[in-house]
Coordinates of C-alpha atoms in Angstrom, one line a residue:
M1 CA 0.0 0.0 0.0
A2 CA 1.4 3.4 -0.9
A3 CA 2.4 5.7 2.0
E4 CA -0.3 8.3 1.1
D5 CA -3.0 5.6 1.0
A6 CA -1.9 4.1 4.3
S7 CA -1.9 7.6 5.9
Q8 CA -5.4 8.2 4.6
V9 CA -6.6 4.8 5.8
L10 CA -5.2 5.5 9.3
F11 CA -6.8 9.0 9.4
D12 CA -10.2 7.5 8.4
E13 CA -9.9 4.7 11.0
V14 CA -9.0 7.2 13.8
C15 CA -12.0 9.5 12.7
E16 CA -14.4 6.5 12.7
T17 CA -13.1 5.2 16.1
L18 CA -13.5 8.6 17.7
A19 CA -16.9 9.2 16.1
R20 CA -18.2 5.8 17.4
A21 CA -16.9 6.9 20.9
G22 CA -19.2 10.0 20.6
F23 CA -16.7 12.7 19.7
D24 CA -17.3 15.4 17.1
V25 CA -14.2 15.2 14.9
H26 CA -12.9 18.1 12.7
P27 CA -9.9 18.2 10.3
A28 CA -7.2 20.6 11.5
G29 CA -7.9 23.0 8.7
D30 CA -11.6 23.3 9.6
G31 CA -11.6 27.0 10.5
E32 CA -12.3 27.9 14.1
A33 CA -14.5 24.9 15.0
A34 CA -14.1 23.8 18.6
G35 CA -13.5 20.2 19.6
L36 CA -11.2 17.5 18.5
R37 CA -8.8 18.5 15.7
L38 CA -7.1 15.8 13.6
R39 CA -4.2 16.3 11.2
R40 CA -2.3 13.8 9.1
E41 CA 1.4 13.5 9.2
A42 CA 3.7 11.3 7.1
D43 CA 3.3 8.2 9.4
A44 CA 0.8 9.3 12.1
V45 CA -2.4 11.1 12.9
M46 CA -2.2 13.9 15.5
V47 CA -5.3 14.4 17.6
G48 CA -5.7 17.7 19.6
W49 CA -8.4 19.7 21.2
R50 CA -9.4 23.4 20.8
P51 CA -11.9 25.2 23.1
G52 CA -14.7 27.2 21.6
G53 CA -14.6 30.9 21.0
R54 CA -11.7 33.1 21.8
R55 CA -10.8 31.4 25.1
R56 CA -7.3 30.9 26.1
N57 CA -6.0 27.3 26.0
A58 CA -4.3 27.6 29.4
E59 CA -7.8 27.9 31.1
Y60 CA -8.6 24.3 30.0
E61 CA -5.5 22.3 30.9
G62 CA -7.6 20.1 33.2
I63 CA -10.0 19.3 30.4
R64 CA -7.2 18.8 28.0
S65 CA -5.5 16.3 30.3
A66 CA -8.7 14.3 30.9
L67 CA -9.4 14.2 27.2
R68 CA -5.8 13.1 26.5
H69 CA -6.3 10.1 28.9
A70 CA -9.6 9.2 27.3
L71 CA -8.1 9.4 23.8
L72 CA -5.1 7.2 24.8
A73 CA -7.5 4.5 26.2
I74 CA -10.0 4.6 23.3
L75 CA -7.4 4.5 20.6
T76 CA -5.3 1.8 22.3
Q77 CA -8.3 -0.4 22.7
A78 CA -9.0 0.1 19.0
G79 CA -5.5 -1.4 18.3
H80 CA -3.5 1.7 17.6
A81 CA -0.1 2.7 19.0
V82 CA -0.5 6.0 20.8
Q83 CA 1.7 8.4 22.7
V84 CA 1.5 12.1 23.8
D85 CA 3.6 14.4 21.7
G86 CA 5.9 16.3 24.1
E87 CA 5.9 19.6 22.2
S88 CA 2.2 20.0 21.3
G89 CA 0.5 17.8 23.9
D90 CA -1.5 16.2 21.1
V91 CA -2.0 12.5 20.9
Q92 CA 0.0 10.9 18.2
V93 CA -1.6 7.8 16.6
R94 CA 0.2 5.2 14.6
R95 CA -0.4 1.7 13.5
P96 CA 1.2 -0.9 15.8
A97 CA 4.6 -2.1 14.5
S98 CA 3.2 -5.5 13.7
S99 CA 0.6 -3.9 11.4
Q100 CA 3.2 -1.8 9.6
E101 CA 5.4 -4.8 8.9
A102 CA 2.4 -6.6 7.3
E103 CA 1.9 -3.9 4.7

């Protein structure tokens, strides 16, 4: 499978998993929409959260932390390899190494 196709499949899988869990999912370029924001990277999908309106992100660190834990649990149970990105605080989602080798 081509890298671009694999990246899109992973993105679609993550969107479907989070939608089934009850989250509203938005692509990262989707204007100012509040909620989960997903963006594709070369070999991963990054999942972050943006509060609504013009609120400062620092006001919501408790919510962001709880959401991060929920995302880690949901996406791990769905079979993805996940970790928190140290710089952005977003959840990085990859296919498990065993799935990548099979492709």
